Every structure is written in C-alpha cells, then in structure tokens.
Tab-separated table of C-alpha atoms in Angstrom:
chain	number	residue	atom	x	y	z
A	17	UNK	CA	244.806	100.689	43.414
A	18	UNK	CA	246.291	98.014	41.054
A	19	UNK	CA	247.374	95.962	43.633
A	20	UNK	CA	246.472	94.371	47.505
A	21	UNK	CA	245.457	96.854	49.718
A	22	UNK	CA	245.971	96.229	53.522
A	23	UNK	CA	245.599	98.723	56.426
A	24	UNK	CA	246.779	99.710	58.894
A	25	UNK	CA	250.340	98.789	57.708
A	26	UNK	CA	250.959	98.978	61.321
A	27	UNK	CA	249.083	98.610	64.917
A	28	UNK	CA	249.946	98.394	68.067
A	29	UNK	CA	247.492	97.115	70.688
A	30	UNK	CA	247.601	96.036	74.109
A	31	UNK	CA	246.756	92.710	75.465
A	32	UNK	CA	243.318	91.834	76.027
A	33	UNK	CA	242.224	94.522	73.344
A	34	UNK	CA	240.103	93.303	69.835
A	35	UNK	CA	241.789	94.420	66.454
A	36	UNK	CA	240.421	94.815	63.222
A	37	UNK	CA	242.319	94.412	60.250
A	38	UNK	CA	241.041	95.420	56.683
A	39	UNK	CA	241.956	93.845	52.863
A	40	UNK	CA	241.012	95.543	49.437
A	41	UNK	CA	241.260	92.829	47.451
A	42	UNK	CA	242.185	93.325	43.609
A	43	UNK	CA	239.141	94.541	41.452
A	44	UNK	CA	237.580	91.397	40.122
A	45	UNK	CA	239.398	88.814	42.184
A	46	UNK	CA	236.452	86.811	43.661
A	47	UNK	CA	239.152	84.429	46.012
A	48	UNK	CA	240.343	86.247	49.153
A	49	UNK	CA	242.951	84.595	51.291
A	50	UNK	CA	244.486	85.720	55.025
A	51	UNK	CA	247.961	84.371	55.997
A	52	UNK	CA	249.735	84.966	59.152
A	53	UNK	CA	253.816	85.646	59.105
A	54	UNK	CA	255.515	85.344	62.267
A	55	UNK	CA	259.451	86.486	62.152
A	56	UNK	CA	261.468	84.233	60.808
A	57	UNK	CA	258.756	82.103	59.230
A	58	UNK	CA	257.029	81.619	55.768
A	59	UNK	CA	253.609	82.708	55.790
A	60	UNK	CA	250.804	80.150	57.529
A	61	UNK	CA	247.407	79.946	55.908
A	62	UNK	CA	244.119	81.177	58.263
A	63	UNK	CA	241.068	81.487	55.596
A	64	UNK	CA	240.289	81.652	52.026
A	65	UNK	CA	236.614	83.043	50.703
A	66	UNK	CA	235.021	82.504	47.696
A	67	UNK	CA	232.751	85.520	46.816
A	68	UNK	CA	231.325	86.117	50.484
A	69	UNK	CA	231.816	83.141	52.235
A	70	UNK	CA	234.762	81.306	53.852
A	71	UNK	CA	235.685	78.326	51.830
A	72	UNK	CA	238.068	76.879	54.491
A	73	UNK	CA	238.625	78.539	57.555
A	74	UNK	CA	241.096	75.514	58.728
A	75	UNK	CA	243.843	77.359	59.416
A	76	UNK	CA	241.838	79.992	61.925
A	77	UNK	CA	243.806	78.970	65.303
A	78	UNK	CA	240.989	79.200	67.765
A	79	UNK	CA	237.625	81.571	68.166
A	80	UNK	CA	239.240	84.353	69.026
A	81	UNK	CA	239.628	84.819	64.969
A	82	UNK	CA	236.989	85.965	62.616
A	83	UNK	CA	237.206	87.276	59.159
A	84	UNK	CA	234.192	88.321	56.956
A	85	UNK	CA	234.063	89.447	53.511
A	86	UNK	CA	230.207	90.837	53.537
A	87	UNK	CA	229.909	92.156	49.842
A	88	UNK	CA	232.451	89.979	48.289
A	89	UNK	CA	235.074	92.237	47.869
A	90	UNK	CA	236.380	94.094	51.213
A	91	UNK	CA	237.921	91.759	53.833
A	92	UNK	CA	238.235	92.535	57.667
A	93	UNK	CA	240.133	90.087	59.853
A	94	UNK	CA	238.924	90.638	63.672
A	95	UNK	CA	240.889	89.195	66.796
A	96	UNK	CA	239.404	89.472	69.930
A	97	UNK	CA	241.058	89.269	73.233
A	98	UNK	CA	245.051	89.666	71.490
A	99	UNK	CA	247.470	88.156	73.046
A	100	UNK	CA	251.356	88.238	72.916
A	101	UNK	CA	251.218	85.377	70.642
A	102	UNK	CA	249.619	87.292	68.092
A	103	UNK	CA	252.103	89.570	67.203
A	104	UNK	CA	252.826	88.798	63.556
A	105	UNK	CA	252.505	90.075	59.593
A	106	UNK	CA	248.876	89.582	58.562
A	107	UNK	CA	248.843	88.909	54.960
A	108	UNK	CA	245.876	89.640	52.548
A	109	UNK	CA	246.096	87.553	49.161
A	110	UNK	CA	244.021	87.560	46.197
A	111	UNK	CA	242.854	86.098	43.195
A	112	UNK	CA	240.778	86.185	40.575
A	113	UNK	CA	239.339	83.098	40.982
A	114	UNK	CA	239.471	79.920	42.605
A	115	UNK	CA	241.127	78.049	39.776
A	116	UNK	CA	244.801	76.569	41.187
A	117	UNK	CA	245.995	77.755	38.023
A	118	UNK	CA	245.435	81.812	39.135
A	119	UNK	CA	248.020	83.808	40.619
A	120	UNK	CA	247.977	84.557	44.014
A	121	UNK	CA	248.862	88.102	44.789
A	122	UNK	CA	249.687	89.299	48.300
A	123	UNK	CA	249.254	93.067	49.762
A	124	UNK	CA	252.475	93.831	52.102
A	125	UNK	CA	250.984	93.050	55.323
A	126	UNK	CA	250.232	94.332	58.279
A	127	UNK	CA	252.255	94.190	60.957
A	128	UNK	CA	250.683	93.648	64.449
A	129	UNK	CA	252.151	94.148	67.535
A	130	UNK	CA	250.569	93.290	71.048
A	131	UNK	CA	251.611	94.510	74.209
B	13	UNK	CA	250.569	66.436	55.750
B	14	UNK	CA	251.402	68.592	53.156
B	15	UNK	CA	255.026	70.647	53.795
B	16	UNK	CA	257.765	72.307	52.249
B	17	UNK	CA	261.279	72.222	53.719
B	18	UNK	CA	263.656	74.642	52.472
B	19	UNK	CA	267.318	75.133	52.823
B	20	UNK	CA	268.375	77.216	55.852
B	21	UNK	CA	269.988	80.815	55.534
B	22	UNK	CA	270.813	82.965	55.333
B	23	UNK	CA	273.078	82.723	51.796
B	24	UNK	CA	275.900	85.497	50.674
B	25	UNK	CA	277.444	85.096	47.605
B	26	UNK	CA	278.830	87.185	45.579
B	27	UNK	CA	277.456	89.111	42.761
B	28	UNK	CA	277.670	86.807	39.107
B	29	UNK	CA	278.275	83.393	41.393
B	30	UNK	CA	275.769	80.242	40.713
B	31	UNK	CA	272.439	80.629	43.175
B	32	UNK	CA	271.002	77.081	44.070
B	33	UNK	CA	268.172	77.379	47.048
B	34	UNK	CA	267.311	73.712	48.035
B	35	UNK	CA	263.338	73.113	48.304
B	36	UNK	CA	261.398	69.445	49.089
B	37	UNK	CA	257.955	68.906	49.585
B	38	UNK	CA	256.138	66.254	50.814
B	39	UNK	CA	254.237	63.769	48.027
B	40	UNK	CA	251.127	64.206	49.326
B	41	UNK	CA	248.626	64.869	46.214
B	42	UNK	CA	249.410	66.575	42.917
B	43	UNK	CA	250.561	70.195	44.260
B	44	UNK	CA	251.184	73.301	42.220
B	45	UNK	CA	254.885	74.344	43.178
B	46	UNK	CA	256.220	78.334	43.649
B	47	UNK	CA	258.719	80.371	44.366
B	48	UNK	CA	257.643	83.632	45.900
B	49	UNK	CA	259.958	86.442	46.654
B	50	UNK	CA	259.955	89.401	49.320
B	51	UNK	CA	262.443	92.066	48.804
B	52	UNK	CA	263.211	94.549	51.495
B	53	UNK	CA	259.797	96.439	52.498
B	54	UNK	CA	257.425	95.033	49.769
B	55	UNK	CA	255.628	91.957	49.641
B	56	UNK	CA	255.655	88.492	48.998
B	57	UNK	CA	255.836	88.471	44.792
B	58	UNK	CA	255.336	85.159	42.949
B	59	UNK	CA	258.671	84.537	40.925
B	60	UNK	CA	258.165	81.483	39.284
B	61	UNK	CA	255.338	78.341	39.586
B	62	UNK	CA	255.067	74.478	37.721
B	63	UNK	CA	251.679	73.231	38.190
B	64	UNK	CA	252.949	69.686	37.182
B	65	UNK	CA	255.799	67.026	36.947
B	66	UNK	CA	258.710	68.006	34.889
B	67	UNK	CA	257.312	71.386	34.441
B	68	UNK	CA	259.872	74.177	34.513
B	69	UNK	CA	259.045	77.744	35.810
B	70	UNK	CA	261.307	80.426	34.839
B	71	UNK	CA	261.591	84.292	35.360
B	72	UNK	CA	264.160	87.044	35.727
B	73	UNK	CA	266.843	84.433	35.123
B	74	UNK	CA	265.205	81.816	37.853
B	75	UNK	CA	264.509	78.518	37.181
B	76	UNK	CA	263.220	75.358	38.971
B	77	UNK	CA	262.028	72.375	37.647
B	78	UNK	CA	258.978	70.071	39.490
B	79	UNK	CA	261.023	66.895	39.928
B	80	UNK	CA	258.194	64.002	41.230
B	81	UNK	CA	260.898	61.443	41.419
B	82	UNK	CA	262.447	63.563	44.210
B	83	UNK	CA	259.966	65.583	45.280
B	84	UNK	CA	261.918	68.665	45.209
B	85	UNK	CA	261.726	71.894	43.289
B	86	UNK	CA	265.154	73.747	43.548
B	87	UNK	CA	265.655	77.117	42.301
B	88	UNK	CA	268.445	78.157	40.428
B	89	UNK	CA	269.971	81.234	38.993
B	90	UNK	CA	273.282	81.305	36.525
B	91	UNK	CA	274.931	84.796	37.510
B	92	UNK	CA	272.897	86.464	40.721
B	93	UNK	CA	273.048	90.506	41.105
B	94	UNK	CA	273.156	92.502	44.083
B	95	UNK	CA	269.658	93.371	43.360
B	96	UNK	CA	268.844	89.867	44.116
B	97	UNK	CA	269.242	89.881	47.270
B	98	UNK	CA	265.695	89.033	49.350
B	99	UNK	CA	264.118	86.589	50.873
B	100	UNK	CA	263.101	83.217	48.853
B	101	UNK	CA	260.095	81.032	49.932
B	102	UNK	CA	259.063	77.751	48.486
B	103	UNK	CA	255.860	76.608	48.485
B	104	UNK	CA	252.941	74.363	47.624
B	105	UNK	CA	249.048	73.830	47.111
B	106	UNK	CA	247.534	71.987	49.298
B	107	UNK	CA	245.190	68.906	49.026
B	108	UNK	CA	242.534	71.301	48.360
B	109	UNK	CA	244.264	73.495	45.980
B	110	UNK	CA	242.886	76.951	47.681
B	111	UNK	CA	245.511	77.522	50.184
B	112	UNK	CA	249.508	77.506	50.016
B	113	UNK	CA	252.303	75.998	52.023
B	114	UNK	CA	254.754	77.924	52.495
B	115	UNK	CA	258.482	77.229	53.615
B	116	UNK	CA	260.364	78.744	56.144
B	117	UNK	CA	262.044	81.041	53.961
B	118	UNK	CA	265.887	81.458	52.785
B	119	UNK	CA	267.628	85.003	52.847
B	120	UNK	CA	270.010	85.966	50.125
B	121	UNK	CA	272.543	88.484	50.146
B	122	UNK	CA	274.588	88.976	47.329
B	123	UNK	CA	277.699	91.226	47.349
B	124	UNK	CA	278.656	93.711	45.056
C-alpha cells in the first residue's frame, strides 16, 4: 500500500498473555520508528531502526518489550507478560531515511487492550 | 530534557473565527519543530514543520513560525472550517534527531 501498514488495528488480550504487533513500513523507507499513545496523550517514543537494527531503543519501558525488524523492512513489536498498563495506540512511523530533514509518516495504530 | 507543552483543550470556535494553538518547547539543542494532525479515525498526519529559527511552516492555511527567542512555535489559522476540527500535536526532535517529542495534544472543534 502507499502508506503505513499496521495490524491488527485492534487486539484484545488478557493479562499475563504476549502480543505481537506487526508494521509494513513504506517501500523504501530504511528508518522505522514505534510510538506508544495512551488516551489523552501525544504519542511517546519506544524505538527507531535503521535498516535492521535498533538505533535507540531508549524509550522501550522495561524487558518485557522487544521489537525486531529482521530484513529491514517488516517490523513486529512483541510484549510479553501484558499488563493493564499497556493498554494503549501502538504507532508504526516511517521514513525514508534517517536524515532529520525526512518526513515522518505514521500508520493509524493499533489499538491494544489488556484485560 | 527535551519537551513540548501545549495549550490545553479542548477548543470550539466557530467556523471562519481566528485559530491560535499555543506550543513551547524546551531550548535544549537545535530541534526540528511540527505540527502533526489526527482527524477522527485516521492517523497522526504531519501539517506543517521549521527545521530552524525564524523558519515558517505553512499548509492548508496553517502557519507557525520557530521563534528561538521564545522558544515557542504557535500555530495559527486566519478563518478555520468545520472540517478542521481534530486533534493538534506539537512536537520536536530530540537531541539525537531520530525520535520526536510529542505534546499532549489540543482538540479542536469548530462549529458550523
């Protein structure tokens, strides 16, 4: 598609259980970024790659987190253990390269819920 | 640290009034500045960016200008429409240029 892919747009999960959550970056973009939106908030920055590895994964909140981006293109976010506390919009972002000057694009989220 | 406070919402005005969303940042570093937009059920869209001082980024009748002397970056629009009406977040690079910081967002709900 011409634009961020994210799926599922929405999942539901019970506590204790491990998500994954998959990006399709644009084609071309080598810079991949995850942000987490909880309501009410602007979005809060978990881990940018360049190509396949993870530039700066500062904003991961603790180990329960992993992203990987094997082949440079495809991302999947993985959360072990969910909590409550992890209900939020998981936003994929893109761009075509690392350059501050590039446009960030975001896909529309997905929205995870934990029960 | 690098942040971005941003006026409070949510705003209602009516259609055609004078839009002015208030946006500092912290003068930490040389950041990039934005203004993304999310309407209803779609994503977070860039609308405008300055990637330095006195810069002006404009589109679909926005504008904000990068003001270093008061760290702030306030977006503007003459005449708003009812089609306007979304969610407005400020934001800024970071030291390392790679991620954003994002505000906490100001709704906008203009009136026909």
């Amino acid at each position: 598609g011409a634009g961020v892919s994210q799926t599922p747009s929405n999942k539901v999960t019970e506590k204790g259980k491990y998500v994954e959550l998959r990006c399709d970056p644009i084609s071309g973009h080598t810079a991949l970024y995850w942000y987490r939106q909880s309501l009410g908030q602007g979005p809060e920055f978990l881990i940018y790659f360049q190509g396949t590895g993870a530039a700066d994964d500062s904003g991961l909140p603790n180990d329960r987190f992993f992203a990987v981006r094997p082949e440079g293109s495809v991302s999947t976010l993985k959360i072990q253990r969910t909590e409550r506390g992890d209900s939020a919009v998981y936003l994929c972002a893109s761009s075509l390269t690392n350059s501050p000057g590039n446009t960030i694009y975001f896909g529309e989220g997905s929205w995870l819920t934990v029960v | 640290g690098n942040s971005v406070t941003q006026m409070e919402g949510p705003v209602t005005l009516s259609e055609e009034a004078f839009l002015t969303i208030n946006c500092t940042y912290t003068a930490t570093g040389y950041p990039s500045l934005f203004w993304y937009v999310q309407y209803p059920g779609e994503g977070l869209q860039l609308l405008l960016k300055a990637t330095k001082a006195d810069d002006k980024g404009s589109n679909k009748g926005f504008e904000a200008t990068y003001r270093k002397e008061t760290t702030s970056f306030h977006l503007e629009k003459g005449s708003v429409q009812v089609s306007d009406s979304a969610v407005y977040f400020c934001a800024r690079t970071s030291g390392s240029a790679r991620q954003l910081t994002f505000g906490s967002g100001t709704q906008l709900t203009v009136l026909p």
